[in-house]
Coordinates of C-alpha atoms in Angstrom, one line a residue:
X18 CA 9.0 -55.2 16.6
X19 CA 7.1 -54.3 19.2
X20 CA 8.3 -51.6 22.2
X21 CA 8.4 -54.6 24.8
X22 CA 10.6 -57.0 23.1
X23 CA 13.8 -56.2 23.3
X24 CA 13.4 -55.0 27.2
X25 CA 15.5 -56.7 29.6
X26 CA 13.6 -59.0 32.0
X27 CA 15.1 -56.9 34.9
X28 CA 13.4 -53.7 34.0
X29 CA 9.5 -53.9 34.3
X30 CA 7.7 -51.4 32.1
X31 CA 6.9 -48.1 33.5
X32 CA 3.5 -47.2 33.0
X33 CA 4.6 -43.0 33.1
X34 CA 6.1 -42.0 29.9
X35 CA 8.8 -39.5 30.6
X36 CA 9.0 -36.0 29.4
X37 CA 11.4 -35.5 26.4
X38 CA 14.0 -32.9 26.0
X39 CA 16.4 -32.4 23.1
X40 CA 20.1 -31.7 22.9
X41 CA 21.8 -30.6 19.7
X42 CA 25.5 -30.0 19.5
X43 CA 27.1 -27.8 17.3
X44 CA 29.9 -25.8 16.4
X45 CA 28.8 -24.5 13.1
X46 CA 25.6 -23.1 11.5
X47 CA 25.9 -25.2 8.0
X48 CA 22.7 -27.3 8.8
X49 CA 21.6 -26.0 12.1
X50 CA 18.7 -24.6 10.8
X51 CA 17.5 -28.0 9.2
X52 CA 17.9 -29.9 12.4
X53 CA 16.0 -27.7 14.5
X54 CA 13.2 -27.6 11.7
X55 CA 13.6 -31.5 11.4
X56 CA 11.6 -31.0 15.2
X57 CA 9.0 -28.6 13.8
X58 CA 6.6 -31.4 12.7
X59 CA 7.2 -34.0 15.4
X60 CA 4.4 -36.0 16.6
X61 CA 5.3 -35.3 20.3
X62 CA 6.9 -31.7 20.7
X63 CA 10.1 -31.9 23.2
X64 CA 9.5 -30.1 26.5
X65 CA 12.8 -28.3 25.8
X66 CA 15.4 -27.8 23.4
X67 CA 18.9 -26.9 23.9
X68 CA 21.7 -26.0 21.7
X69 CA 24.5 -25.9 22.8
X70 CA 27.5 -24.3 20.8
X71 CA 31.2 -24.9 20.9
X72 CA 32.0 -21.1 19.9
X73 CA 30.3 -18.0 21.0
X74 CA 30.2 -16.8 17.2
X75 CA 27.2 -14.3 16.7
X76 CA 26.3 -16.3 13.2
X77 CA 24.9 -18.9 15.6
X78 CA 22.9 -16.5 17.7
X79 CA 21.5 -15.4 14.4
X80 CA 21.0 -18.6 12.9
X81 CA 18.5 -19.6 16.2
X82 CA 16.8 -16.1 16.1
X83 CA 16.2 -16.2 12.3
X84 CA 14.5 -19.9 12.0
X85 CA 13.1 -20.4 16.3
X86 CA 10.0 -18.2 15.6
X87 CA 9.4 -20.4 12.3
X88 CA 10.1 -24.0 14.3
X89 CA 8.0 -22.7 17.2
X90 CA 4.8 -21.8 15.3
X91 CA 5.1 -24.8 13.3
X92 CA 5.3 -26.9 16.8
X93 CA 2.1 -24.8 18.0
X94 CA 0.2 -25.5 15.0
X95 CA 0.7 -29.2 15.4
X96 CA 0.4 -29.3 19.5
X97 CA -1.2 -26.3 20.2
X98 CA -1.0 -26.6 23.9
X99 CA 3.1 -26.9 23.7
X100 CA 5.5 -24.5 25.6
X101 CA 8.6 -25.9 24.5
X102 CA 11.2 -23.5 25.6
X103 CA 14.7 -23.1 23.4
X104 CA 17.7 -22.6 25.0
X105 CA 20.9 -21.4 23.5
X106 CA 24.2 -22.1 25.2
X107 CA 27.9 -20.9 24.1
X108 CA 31.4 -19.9 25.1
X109 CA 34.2 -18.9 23.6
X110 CA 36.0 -21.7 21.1
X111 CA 38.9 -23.4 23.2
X112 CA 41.3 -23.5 21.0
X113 CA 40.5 -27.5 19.7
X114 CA 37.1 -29.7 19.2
X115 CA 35.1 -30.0 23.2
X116 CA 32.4 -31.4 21.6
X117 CA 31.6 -33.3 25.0
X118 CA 32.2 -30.5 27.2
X119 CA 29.7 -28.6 24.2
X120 CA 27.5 -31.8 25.4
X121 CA 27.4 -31.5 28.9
X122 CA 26.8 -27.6 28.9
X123 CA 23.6 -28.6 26.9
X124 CA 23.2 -30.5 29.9
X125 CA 23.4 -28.1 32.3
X126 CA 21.0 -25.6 30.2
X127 CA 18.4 -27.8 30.7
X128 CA 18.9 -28.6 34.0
X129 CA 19.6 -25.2 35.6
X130 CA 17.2 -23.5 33.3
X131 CA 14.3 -25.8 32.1
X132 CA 13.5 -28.3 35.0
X133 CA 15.5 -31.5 33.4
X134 CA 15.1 -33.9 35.9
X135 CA 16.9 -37.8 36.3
X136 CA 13.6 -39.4 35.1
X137 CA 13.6 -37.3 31.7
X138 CA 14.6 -38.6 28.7
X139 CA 17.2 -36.5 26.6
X140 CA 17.4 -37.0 22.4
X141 CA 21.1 -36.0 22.3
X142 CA 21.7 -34.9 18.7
X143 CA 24.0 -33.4 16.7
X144 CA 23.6 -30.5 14.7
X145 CA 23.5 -32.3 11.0
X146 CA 20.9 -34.7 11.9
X147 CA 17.7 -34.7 10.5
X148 CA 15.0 -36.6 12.5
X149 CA 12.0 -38.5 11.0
X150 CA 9.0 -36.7 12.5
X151 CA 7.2 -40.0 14.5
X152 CA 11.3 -40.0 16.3
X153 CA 10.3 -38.9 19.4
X154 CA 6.9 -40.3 19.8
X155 CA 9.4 -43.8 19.6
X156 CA 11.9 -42.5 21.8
X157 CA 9.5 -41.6 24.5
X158 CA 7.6 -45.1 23.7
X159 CA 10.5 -47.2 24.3
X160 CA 11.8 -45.1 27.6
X161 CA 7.9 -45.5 29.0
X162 CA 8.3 -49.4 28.1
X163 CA 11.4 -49.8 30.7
X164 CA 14.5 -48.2 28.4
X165 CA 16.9 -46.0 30.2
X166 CA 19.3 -45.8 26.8
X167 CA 18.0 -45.8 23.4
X168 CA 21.0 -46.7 21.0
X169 CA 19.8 -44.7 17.3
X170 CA 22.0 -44.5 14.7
X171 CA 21.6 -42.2 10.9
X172 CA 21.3 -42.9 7.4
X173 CA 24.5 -40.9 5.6
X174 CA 22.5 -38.7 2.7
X175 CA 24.8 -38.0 -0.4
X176 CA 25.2 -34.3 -1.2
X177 CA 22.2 -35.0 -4.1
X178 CA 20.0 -36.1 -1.4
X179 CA 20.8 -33.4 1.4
X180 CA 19.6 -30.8 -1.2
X181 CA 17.1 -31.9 -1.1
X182 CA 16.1 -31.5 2.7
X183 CA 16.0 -28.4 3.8
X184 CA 14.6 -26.3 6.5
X185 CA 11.8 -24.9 4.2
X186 CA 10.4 -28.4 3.0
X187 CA 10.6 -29.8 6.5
X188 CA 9.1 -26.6 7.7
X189 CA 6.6 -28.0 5.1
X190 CA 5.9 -31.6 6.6
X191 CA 8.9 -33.2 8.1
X192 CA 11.3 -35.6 6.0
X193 CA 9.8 -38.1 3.7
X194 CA 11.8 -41.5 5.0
X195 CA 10.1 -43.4 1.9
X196 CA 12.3 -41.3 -0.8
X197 CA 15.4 -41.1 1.3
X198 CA 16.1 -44.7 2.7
X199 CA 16.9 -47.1 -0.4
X200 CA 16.1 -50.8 0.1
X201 CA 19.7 -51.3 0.3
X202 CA 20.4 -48.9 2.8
X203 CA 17.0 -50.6 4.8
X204 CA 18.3 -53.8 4.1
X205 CA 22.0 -53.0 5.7
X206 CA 20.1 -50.9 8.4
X207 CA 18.0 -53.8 9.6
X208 CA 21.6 -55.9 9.7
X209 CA 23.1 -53.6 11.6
X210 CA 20.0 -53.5 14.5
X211 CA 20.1 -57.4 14.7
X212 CA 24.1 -57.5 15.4
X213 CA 23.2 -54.4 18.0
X214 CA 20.3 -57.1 19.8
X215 CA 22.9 -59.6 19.6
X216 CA 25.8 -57.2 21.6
X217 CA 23.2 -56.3 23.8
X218 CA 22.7 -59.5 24.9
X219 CA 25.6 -61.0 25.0
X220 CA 26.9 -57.9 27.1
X221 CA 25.0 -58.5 30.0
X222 CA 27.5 -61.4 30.4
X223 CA 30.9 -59.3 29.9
X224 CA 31.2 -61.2 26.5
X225 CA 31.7 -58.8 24.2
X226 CA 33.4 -55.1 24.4
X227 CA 32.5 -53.4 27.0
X228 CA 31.2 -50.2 24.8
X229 CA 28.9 -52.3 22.7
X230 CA 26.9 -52.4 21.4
X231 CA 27.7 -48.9 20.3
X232 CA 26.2 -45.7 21.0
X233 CA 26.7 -43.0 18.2
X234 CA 26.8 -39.6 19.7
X235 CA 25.2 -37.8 16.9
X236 CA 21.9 -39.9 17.4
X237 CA 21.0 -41.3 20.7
X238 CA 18.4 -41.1 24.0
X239 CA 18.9 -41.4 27.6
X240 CA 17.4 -40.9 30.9
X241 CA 19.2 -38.6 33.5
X242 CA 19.9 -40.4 35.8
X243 CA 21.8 -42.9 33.7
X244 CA 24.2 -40.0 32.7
X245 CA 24.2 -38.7 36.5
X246 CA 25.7 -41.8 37.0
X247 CA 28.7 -41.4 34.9
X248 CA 29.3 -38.1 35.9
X249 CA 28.1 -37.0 31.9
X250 CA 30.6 -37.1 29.2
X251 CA 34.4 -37.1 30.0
X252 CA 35.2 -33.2 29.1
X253 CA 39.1 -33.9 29.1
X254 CA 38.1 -36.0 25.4
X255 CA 39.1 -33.2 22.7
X256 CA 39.0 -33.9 18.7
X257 CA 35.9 -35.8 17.1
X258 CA 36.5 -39.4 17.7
X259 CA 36.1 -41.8 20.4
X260 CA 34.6 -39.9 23.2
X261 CA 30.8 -41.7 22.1
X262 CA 33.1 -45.1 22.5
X263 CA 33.6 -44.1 26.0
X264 CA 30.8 -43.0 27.2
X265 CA 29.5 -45.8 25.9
X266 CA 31.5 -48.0 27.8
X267 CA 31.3 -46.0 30.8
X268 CA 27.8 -46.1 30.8
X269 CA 27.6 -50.3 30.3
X270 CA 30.1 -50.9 33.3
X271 CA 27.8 -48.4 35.5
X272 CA 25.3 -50.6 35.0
X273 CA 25.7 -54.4 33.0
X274 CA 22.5 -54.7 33.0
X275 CA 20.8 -51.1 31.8
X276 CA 17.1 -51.3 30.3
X277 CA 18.4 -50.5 26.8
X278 CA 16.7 -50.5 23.2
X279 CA 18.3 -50.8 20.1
X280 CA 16.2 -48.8 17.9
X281 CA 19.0 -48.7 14.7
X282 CA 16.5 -49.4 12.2
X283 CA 12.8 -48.5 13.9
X284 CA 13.8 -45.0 14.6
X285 CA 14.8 -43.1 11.2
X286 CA 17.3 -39.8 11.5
X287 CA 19.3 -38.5 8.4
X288 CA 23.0 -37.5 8.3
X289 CA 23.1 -34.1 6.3
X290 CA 25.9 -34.3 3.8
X291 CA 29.3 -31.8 4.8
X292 CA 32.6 -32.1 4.0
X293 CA 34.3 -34.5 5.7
X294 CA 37.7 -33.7 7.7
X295 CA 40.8 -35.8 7.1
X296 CA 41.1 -37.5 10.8
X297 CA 44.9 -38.0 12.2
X298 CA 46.1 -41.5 12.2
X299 CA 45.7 -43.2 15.6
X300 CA 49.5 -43.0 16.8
X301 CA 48.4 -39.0 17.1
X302 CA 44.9 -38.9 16.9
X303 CA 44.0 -37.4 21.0
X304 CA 40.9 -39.1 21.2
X305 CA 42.1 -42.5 20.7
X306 CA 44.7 -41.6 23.1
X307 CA 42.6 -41.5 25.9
X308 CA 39.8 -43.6 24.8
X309 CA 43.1 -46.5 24.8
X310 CA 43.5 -46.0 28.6
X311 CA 42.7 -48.2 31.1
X312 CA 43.3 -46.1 34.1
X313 CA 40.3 -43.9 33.4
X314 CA 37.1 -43.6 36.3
X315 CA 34.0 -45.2 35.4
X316 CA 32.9 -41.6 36.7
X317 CA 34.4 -39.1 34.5
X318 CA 36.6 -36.8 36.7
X319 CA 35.7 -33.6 34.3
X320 CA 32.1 -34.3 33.9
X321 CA 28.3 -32.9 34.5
X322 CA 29.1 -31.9 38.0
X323 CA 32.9 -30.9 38.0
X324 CA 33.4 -29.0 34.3
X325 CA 36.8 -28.8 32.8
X326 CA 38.1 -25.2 33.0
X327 CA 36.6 -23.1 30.4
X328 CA 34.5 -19.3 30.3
X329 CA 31.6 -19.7 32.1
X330 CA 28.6 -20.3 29.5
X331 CA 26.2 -18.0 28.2
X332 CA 22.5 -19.3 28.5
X333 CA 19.8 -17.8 26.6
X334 CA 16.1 -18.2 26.3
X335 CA 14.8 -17.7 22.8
X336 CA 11.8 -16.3 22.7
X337 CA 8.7 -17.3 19.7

């Protein structure tokens, strides 16, 4: 499919291809390392990369000094002109899951201390995603064709297969989609991105749900401005469900008619394998709480601009 076809006829291409920064979200260290080596052999190296940290534990801190130097050379090697800057971001753990407010303080890094500006393009990540190494060449191709969101999604590796990608071997060359992506999993991949093309379409119309088609928080691009809009993510979401649901939704009544791509099956990015934890049923589950009002501001109130109380963030630069 080429970078043009899905674009909507609102949005003439943009000749300029943005600059591309990278968010990763975390709260643990388990396969930090491997996502941030997973953009060590990119064909386009981000102009920044923050991760940002729901904790302030110092196994974090350790984890980024440890494996940066490694990522960074490997960057240089390939691009040796690159200055991509790494920025770590923390605060103490609140007490429950603020993986949005973790987003937006990502966010913030990069504005306050790395120039992010409303035409940028952000890969937001989460920290057990592996990218294939052509991903951000194909985010940045789609956002310079007329996208302002990029809707990815992730191939779920087994535990057999996650050994299998670690930060060493993609310190070595980047991941090897070939041996990881079955025909099956291609086959129910390529499904998936045609029912996406059809939500998008039929979304421009308000007649579908107004969150699809779907953004999945662990994999997906955006410009700025488009999350300026929305005020960011809705900080007052806590748990692990539901809050990409919203700012989905938030995001397609801003604007019905957004320059999106779907890009589920054209853009490859691996789930590692982690225990999974046992979710609460909806009656008690706090996400689905909120995300089931429909009193709630197309603006979040605790957003980008106007953070939910919390310790005011720690921002680093990591140095080569």
């Amino acid at each position: 499919m080429s970078a043009a076809s899905w674009r909507s006829p609102s949005a003439p291409p943009n000749p300029a291809a943005p600059r591309v920064f990278v968010s990763i979200t975390t709260h643990t260290t388990r396969h930090l390392a491997a996502t941030l080596a997973g953009l060590a052999w990119q064909t386009l190296a981000p102009h920044a990369i923050a991760v940002s940290c729901d904790t302030d534990a110092p196994a974090l801190a350790a984890e980024l000094d440890l494996w940066w130097p490694r990522v960074r050379c490997a960057l240089g090697t390939r691009h040796p002109s690159a200055s991509t800057v790494l920025l770590h971001t923390f605060r103490p753990h609140q007490g429950r899951p603020r993986a949005n407010q973790t987003r937006n303080n990502g966010l913030r890094a990069l504005i306050d201390h790395a120039g992010l500006q409303p035409s940028d393009l952000i890969v937001i990540l989460d920290g057990d995603i592996a990218l294939a190494s052509d991903a951000l060449t194909q985010h940045q191709a789609l956002a310079a064709a007329g996208a302002h969101l990029n809707i990815g999604y992730r191939v779920m590796l087994d535990e057999a297969a996650t050994a299998g990608v670690t930060p060493d071997s993609l310190l070595a060359g980047g991941v090897d989609c070939g041996s990881l992506i079955s025909p099956l999993a291609r086959g129910e991949l390529e499904r998936r991105h045609a029912r996406y093309r059809r939500n998008l379409f039929f979304s421009r119309f308000g007649f579908i749900k107004p969150h699809k088609p779907k953004i999945i928080s662990c994999h997906f691009a955006v410009r700025l401005s488009a999350l300026l809009a929305v005020n960011g993510c809705d900080e007052e979401f806590a748990g692990h469900r539901f809050d990409d649901d919203d700012l989905s939704r938030r995001i397609r009544l801003s604007n019905r008619r957004i320059p999106t791509a779907i890009a589920v099956s054209t853009i490859d990015a691996f789930h590692l394998h982690h225990p999974t934890r046992a979710f609460p049923d909806l009656a008690n589950d706090p996400g689905y709480q909120r995300w089931n009002r429909t009193d709630l501001p197309i603006r979040a109130a605790c957003g980008l601009d106007s953070p939910l109380d919390q310790p005011t963030p720690t921002v680093r630069r990591i140095s080569p």
